[in-house]
């Protein structure tokens, strides 16, 4: 990083923190601090919804995933527009008109306090751990760029975001999200143009797409119905639909976004904004990863993208031998790629595919060597691809812009999630169980304290999360363990009239147990856990509700 | 005689459900178009 890059990053950080802090004046009462007095316009809420979901993991992990696995991951988002339509019809008007602060607050009105507390507690645990993973991703980048320890970078990102979220509340979260989305989009377009401009003179953008397409990197629809396959059109349209219904409809970090809108109509519009923009945006991010892959057809990529792990063994004779094999394989593939670009026919295509296989074998040998030499069997350098590329190949100033965009993506998610964690802690636990008659000032102060504590907790989790493989999958796996069951409870609450508190509570426990069983005793991919958890919760909850006799209902209503 | 209607700009009036159903149909049609476009994109550059 050079001076101009540093200037861009520091200017971005200073502006965002200042922008967040100046929202303090709008955050004096409980509704202002947690819900912005339900006064925000749809476009700001919509950008905040997208920014909350688009974390640094999306930028760093997804581009790395596109580099190694192509665009298959986009199928994960195919169910999102359908989920948004369903939510606009059901929960948006429901929660908004109920005037609740948290989604779980509604469950006490419909069922009982213990169902509310259990669901809110599940949210706190899963989201608290999730924020840790969200902080871990950009800290990896900074540790590479600065040569600092990951612990230092984790606390720099985590605590700076915690600070402005703590002070400014949901207003700070939303309005900084808007600016952060602008930085992210701008950064993405710039990196796209710069990558393509660095292709060799005889290779055009279209040639690059042909190269990627030939190696299967542009596959966006896989119609095979296989529950053990991670990304197919079916897992996206069915399993991910359940995940999105739960994430946007039952997760406080997203529900809180549309509760800040001016009206039901503005809340709906904000969600539909994601329905229209999410797939194109994800396509753009994956395309960047694919173009980085194309770039490295001609420039020699690092044999191992994680420079820290590679540095531990780079002086050994075996590593040098592997490096030589890798260079030879790369040169062969480069020549084959240029031949294919010069004349696209079956012969050059087969030669290129064969050369790519040889290259992949050489890289796999290197990764295996890192695993055995360092004793780290879970070693995975997917998350290091994009940052390593940016630092080594982007011009001065652009490196700073991309780093700022990654910061923006991280901070926008972290801030919204910390704010939601603080809201659930304050409203669902502190105000409900421990201090029912406090003043607005008291609850806002507690909300600020809760934000700080959750920020600290997330930083500690992040320290342990940096070695968990592809970080975006880690976050989705976290979610899939609880989300299906959580969705099941809300389905019982909203759609099943006969559902009772006992059924909802024990149905939820059955749902979580069923996901645990599915994860331990089957090979189905984690996205399908959402379907399993939801269905088991609804069926078990309904059946248990049937055991509640009418007399019990009458007596409970009378008391 | 026209009556002057005061607009509440902080809380604008809700749009009717019939309007929203047209929007939902638009979202689903857009999704189908996007999936078709992505499928064509993949096929075109893989062939």
GROMACS .gro file of N, CA, C and O in nm, chain A residues 84-150:
model
  268
   84UNK      N    1  -3.893  -1.259  -0.134
   84UNK     CA    2  -3.930  -1.119  -0.109
   84UNK      C    3  -4.080  -1.096  -0.136
   84UNK      O    4  -4.147  -1.023  -0.062
   85UNK      N    5  -4.131  -1.158  -0.241
   85UNK     CA    6  -4.274  -1.143  -0.271
   85UNK      C    7  -4.358  -1.203  -0.157
   85UNK      O    8  -4.453  -1.140  -0.108
   86UNK      N    9  -4.319  -1.323  -0.112
   86UNK     CA   10  -4.394  -1.388  -0.003
   86UNK      C   11  -4.390  -1.302   0.124
   86UNK      O   12  -4.491  -1.284   0.193
   87UNK      N   13  -4.273  -1.247   0.153
   87UNK     CA   14  -4.259  -1.165   0.274
   87UNK      C   15  -4.339  -1.035   0.264
   87UNK      O   16  -4.395  -0.986   0.363
   88UNK      N   17  -4.343  -0.977   0.143
   88UNK     CA   18  -4.420  -0.854   0.124
   88UNK      C   19  -4.570  -0.878   0.148
   88UNK      O   20  -4.641  -0.790   0.198
   89UNK      N   21  -4.614  -0.999   0.113
   89UNK     CA   22  -4.757  -1.030   0.133
   89UNK      C   23  -4.786  -1.061   0.279
   89UNK      O   24  -4.890  -1.025   0.331
   90UNK      N   25  -4.690  -1.126   0.347
   90UNK     CA   26  -4.717  -1.176   0.483
   90UNK      C   27  -4.656  -1.088   0.592
   90UNK      O   28  -4.724  -1.004   0.649
   91UNK      N   29  -4.527  -1.108   0.621
   91UNK     CA   30  -4.474  -1.049   0.744
   91UNK      C   31  -4.458  -0.897   0.744
   91UNK      O   32  -4.466  -0.836   0.851
   92UNK      N   33  -4.434  -0.838   0.628
   92UNK     CA   34  -4.410  -0.693   0.630
   92UNK      C   35  -4.531  -0.617   0.688
   92UNK      O   36  -4.516  -0.542   0.786
   93UNK      N   37  -4.652  -0.636   0.630
   93UNK     CA   38  -4.766  -0.566   0.691
   93UNK      C   39  -4.795  -0.614   0.832
   93UNK      O   40  -4.836  -0.536   0.919
   94UNK      N   41  -4.769  -0.740   0.857
   94UNK     CA   42  -4.799  -0.800   0.988
   94UNK      C   43  -4.716  -0.737   1.100
   94UNK      O   44  -4.770  -0.689   1.199
   95UNK      N   45  -4.585  -0.736   1.082
   95UNK     CA   46  -4.496  -0.681   1.186
   95UNK      C   47  -4.512  -0.529   1.195
   95UNK      O   48  -4.509  -0.472   1.304
   96UNK      N   49  -4.526  -0.466   1.080
   96UNK     CA   50  -4.531  -0.320   1.081
   96UNK      C   51  -4.653  -0.271   1.159
   96UNK      O   52  -4.643  -0.181   1.243
   97UNK      N   53  -4.768  -0.333   1.129
   97UNK     CA   54  -4.891  -0.289   1.196
   97UNK      C   55  -4.897  -0.332   1.342
   97UNK      O   56  -4.970  -0.273   1.422
   98UNK      N   57  -4.821  -0.438   1.377
   98UNK     CA   58  -4.817  -0.482   1.517
   98UNK      C   59  -4.733  -0.387   1.603
   98UNK      O   60  -4.732  -0.397   1.726
   99UNK      N   61  -4.661  -0.294   1.538
   99UNK     CA   62  -4.579  -0.194   1.609
   99UNK      C   63  -4.477  -0.259   1.703
   99UNK      O   64  -4.457  -0.213   1.816
  100UNK      N   65  -4.417  -0.366   1.658
  100UNK     CA   66  -4.318  -0.434   1.742
  100UNK      C   67  -4.178  -0.378   1.715
  100UNK      O   68  -4.153  -0.318   1.609
  101UNK      N   69  -4.088  -0.399   1.812
  101UNK     CA   70  -3.948  -0.363   1.792
  101UNK      C   71  -3.870  -0.481   1.735
  101UNK      O   72  -3.775  -0.463   1.661
  102UNK      N   73  -3.907  -0.602   1.781
  102UNK     CA   74  -3.838  -0.721   1.731
  102UNK      C   75  -3.941  -0.820   1.678
  102UNK      O   76  -4.057  -0.819   1.719
  103UNK      N   77  -3.894  -0.906   1.588
  103UNK     CA   78  -3.983  -1.009   1.532
  103UNK      C   79  -4.033  -1.102   1.642
  103UNK      O   80  -4.147  -1.149   1.639
  104UNK      N   81  -3.948  -1.124   1.742
  104UNK     CA   82  -3.979  -1.222   1.847
  104UNK      C   83  -4.082  -1.168   1.947
  104UNK      O   84  -4.150  -1.245   2.013
  105UNK      N   85  -4.091  -1.037   1.952
  105UNK     CA   86  -4.190  -0.973   2.039
  105UNK      C   87  -4.331  -1.019   1.998
  105UNK      O   88  -4.418  -1.041   2.083
  106UNK      N   89  -4.350  -1.034   1.868
  106UNK     CA   90  -4.481  -1.077   1.818
  106UNK      C   91  -4.517  -1.217   1.870
  106UNK      O   92  -4.633  -1.247   1.896
  107UNK      N   93  -4.414  -1.302   1.885
  107UNK     CA   94  -4.441  -1.441   1.926
  107UNK      C   95  -4.497  -1.448   2.068
  107UNK      O   96  -4.569  -1.542   2.102
  108UNK      N   97  -4.465  -1.351   2.152
  108UNK     CA   98  -4.524  -1.351   2.287
  108UNK      C   99  -4.672  -1.318   2.279
  108UNK      O  100  -4.754  -1.375   2.352
  109UNK      N  101  -4.706  -1.224   2.188
  109UNK     CA  102  -4.848  -1.190   2.173
  109UNK      C  103  -4.927  -1.310   2.119
  109UNK      O  104  -5.040  -1.334   2.156
  110UNK      N  105  -4.865  -1.383   2.029
  110UNK     CA  106  -4.935  -1.495   1.965
  110UNK      C  107  -4.929  -1.621   2.053
  110UNK      O  108  -5.026  -1.695   2.063
  111UNK      N  109  -4.812  -1.648   2.114
  111UNK     CA  110  -4.794  -1.770   2.194
  111UNK      C  111  -4.770  -1.735   2.340
  111UNK      O  112  -4.862  -1.709   2.414
  112UNK      N  113  -4.643  -1.733   2.380
  112UNK     CA  114  -4.613  -1.699   2.519
  112UNK      C  115  -4.471  -1.645   2.533
  112UNK      O  116  -4.396  -1.639   2.435
  113UNK      N  117  -4.436  -1.606   2.656
  113UNK     CA  118  -4.306  -1.541   2.679
  113UNK      C  119  -4.190  -1.636   2.654
  113UNK      O  120  -4.084  -1.595   2.605
  114UNK      N  121  -4.208  -1.765   2.686
  114UNK     CA  122  -4.093  -1.854   2.673
  114UNK      C  123  -4.060  -1.883   2.525
  114UNK      O  124  -3.944  -1.901   2.490
  115UNK      N  125  -4.163  -1.883   2.439
  115UNK     CA  126  -4.136  -1.901   2.295
  115UNK      C  127  -4.061  -1.778   2.242
  115UNK      O  128  -3.966  -1.791   2.164
  116UNK      N  129  -4.105  -1.661   2.286
  116UNK     CA  130  -4.035  -1.538   2.246
  116UNK      C  131  -3.889  -1.543   2.292
  116UNK      O  132  -3.797  -1.514   2.215
  117UNK      N  133  -3.869  -1.579   2.418
  117UNK     CA  134  -3.733  -1.579   2.474
  117UNK      C  135  -3.645  -1.681   2.403
  117UNK      O  136  -3.528  -1.653   2.374
  118UNK      N  137  -3.700  -1.799   2.375
  118UNK     CA  138  -3.620  -1.903   2.310
  118UNK      C  139  -3.578  -1.861   2.169
  118UNK      O  140  -3.461  -1.875   2.131
  119UNK      N  141  -3.672  -1.808   2.091
  119UNK     CA  142  -3.638  -1.767   1.954
  119UNK      C  143  -3.540  -1.650   1.955
  119UNK      O  144  -3.446  -1.646   1.875
  120UNK      N  145  -3.561  -1.557   2.046
  120UNK     CA  146  -3.471  -1.442   2.054
  120UNK      C  147  -3.331  -1.488   2.098
  120UNK      O  148  -3.229  -1.440   2.045
  121UNK      N  149  -3.328  -1.583   2.189
  121UNK     CA  150  -3.200  -1.636   2.236
  121UNK      C  151  -3.125  -1.707   2.121
  121UNK      O  152  -3.004  -1.691   2.104
  122UNK      N  153  -3.202  -1.784   2.042
  122UNK     CA  154  -3.142  -1.850   1.925
  122UNK      C  155  -3.084  -1.749   1.829
  122UNK      O  156  -2.977  -1.767   1.771
  123UNK      N  157  -3.159  -1.639   1.809
  123UNK     CA  158  -3.109  -1.532   1.722
  123UNK      C  159  -2.978  -1.475   1.778
  123UNK      O  160  -2.880  -1.457   1.705
  124UNK      N  161  -2.977  -1.449   1.909
  124UNK     CA  162  -2.858  -1.388   1.970
  124UNK      C  163  -2.735  -1.478   1.953
  124UNK      O  164  -2.626  -1.430   1.918
  125UNK      N  165  -2.753  -1.607   1.974
  125UNK     CA  166  -2.640  -1.699   1.964
  125UNK      C  167  -2.591  -1.710   1.819
  125UNK      O  168  -2.473  -1.693   1.790
  126UNK      N  169  -2.686  -1.740   1.728
  126UNK     CA  170  -2.644  -1.764   1.589
  126UNK      C  171  -2.591  -1.635   1.525
  126UNK      O  172  -2.489  -1.636   1.455
  127UNK      N  173  -2.655  -1.524   1.552
  127UNK     CA  174  -2.611  -1.398   1.491
  127UNK      C  175  -2.483  -1.347   1.558
  127UNK      O  176  -2.396  -1.291   1.492
  128UNK      N  177  -2.474  -1.365   1.689
  128UNK     CA  178  -2.352  -1.324   1.760
  128UNK      C  179  -2.229  -1.396   1.704
  128UNK      O  180  -2.125  -1.335   1.678
  129UNK      N  181  -2.244  -1.527   1.679
  129UNK     CA  182  -2.134  -1.603   1.619
  129UNK      C  183  -2.114  -1.559   1.474
  129UNK      O  184  -2.000  -1.545   1.427
  130UNK      N  185  -2.225  -1.533   1.403
  130UNK     CA  186  -2.218  -1.492   1.262
  130UNK      C  187  -2.141  -1.361   1.246
  130UNK      O  188  -2.061  -1.347   1.153
  131UNK      N  189  -2.163  -1.266   1.336
  131UNK     CA  190  -2.090  -1.137   1.325
  131UNK      C  191  -1.941  -1.161   1.337
  131UNK      O  192  -1.860  -1.095   1.270
  132UNK      N  193  -1.904  -1.254   1.424
  132UNK     CA  194  -1.762  -1.287   1.439
  132UNK      C  195  -1.701  -1.329   1.307
  132UNK      O  196  -1.591  -1.285   1.270
  133UNK      N  197  -1.773  -1.414   1.234
  133UNK     CA  198  -1.723  -1.459   1.104
  133UNK      C  199  -1.719  -1.343   1.004
  133UNK      O  200  -1.626  -1.332   0.925
  134UNK      N  201  -1.819  -1.256   1.013
  134UNK     CA  202  -1.824  -1.139   0.923
  134UNK      C  203  -1.704  -1.047   0.948
  134UNK      O  204  -1.649  -0.987   0.855
  135UNK      N  205  -1.662  -1.034   1.073
  135UNK     CA  206  -1.546  -0.950   1.105
  135UNK      C  207  -1.416  -1.018   1.058
  135UNK      O  208  -1.321  -0.952   1.014
  136UNK      N  209  -1.414  -1.151   1.063
  136UNK     CA  210  -1.291  -1.224   1.032
  136UNK      C  211  -1.244  -1.200   0.889
  136UNK      O  212  -1.123  -1.189   0.865
  137UNK      N  213  -1.338  -1.192   0.793
  137UNK     CA  214  -1.300  -1.185   0.651
  137UNK      C  215  -1.213  -1.063   0.618
  137UNK      O  216  -1.102  -1.078   0.564
  138UNK      N  217  -1.258  -0.940   0.647
  138UNK     CA  218  -1.172  -0.826   0.613
  138UNK      C  219  -1.045  -0.820   0.696
  138UNK      O  220  -0.946  -0.763   0.651
  139UNK      N  221  -1.050  -0.877   0.815
  139UNK     CA  222  -0.928  -0.875   0.898
  139UNK      C  223  -0.818  -0.959   0.833
  139UNK      O  224  -0.700  -0.928   0.847
  140UNK      N  225  -0.859  -1.062   0.758
  140UNK     CA  226  -0.763  -1.143   0.685
  140UNK      C  227  -0.690  -1.056   0.581
  140UNK      O  228  -0.568  -1.061   0.567
  141UNK      N  229  -0.769  -0.975   0.511
  141UNK     CA  230  -0.712  -0.889   0.407
  141UNK      C  231  -0.615  -0.789   0.468
  141UNK      O  232  -0.503  -0.772   0.421
  142UNK      N  233  -0.661  -0.722   0.572
  142UNK     CA  234  -0.575  -0.620   0.634
  142UNK      C  235  -0.446  -0.681   0.686
  142UNK      O  236  -0.340  -0.621   0.677
  143UNK      N  237  -0.456  -0.801   0.741
  143UNK     CA  238  -0.336  -0.863   0.796
  143UNK      C  239  -0.235  -0.891   0.684
  143UNK      O  240  -0.115  -0.881   0.706
  144UNK      N  241  -0.285  -0.922   0.563
  144UNK     CA  242  -0.195  -0.943   0.450
  144UNK      C  243  -0.133  -0.810   0.406
  144UNK      O  244  -0.013  -0.797   0.385
  145UNK      N  245  -0.222  -0.710   0.393
  145UNK     CA  246  -0.177  -0.580   0.340
  145UNK      C  247  -0.079  -0.511   0.435
  145UNK      O  248   0.023  -0.457   0.393
  146UNK      N  249  -0.110  -0.514   0.564
  146UNK     CA  250  -0.030  -0.439   0.660
  146UNK      C  251   0.081  -0.521   0.724
  146UNK      O  252   0.172  -0.465   0.784
  147UNK      N  253   0.068  -0.653   0.715
  147UNK     CA  254   0.163  -0.739   0.785
  147UNK      C  255   0.138  -0.738   0.935
  147UNK      O  256   0.227  -0.768   1.014
  148UNK      N  257   0.017  -0.699   0.975
  148UNK     CA  258  -0.019  -0.700   1.118
  148UNK      C  259  -0.073  -0.837   1.154
  148UNK      O  260  -0.107  -0.916   1.066
  149UNK      N  261  -0.087  -0.861   1.282
  149UNK     CA  262  -0.150  -0.986   1.324
  149UNK      C  263  -0.301  -0.976   1.298
  149UNK      O  264  -0.356  -0.865   1.294
  150UNK      N  265  -0.363  -1.091   1.278
  150UNK     CA  266  -0.508  -1.088   1.253
  150UNK      C  267  -0.585  -1.037   1.375
  150UNK      O  268  -0.691  -0.976   1.360
   0.00000   0.00000   0.00000
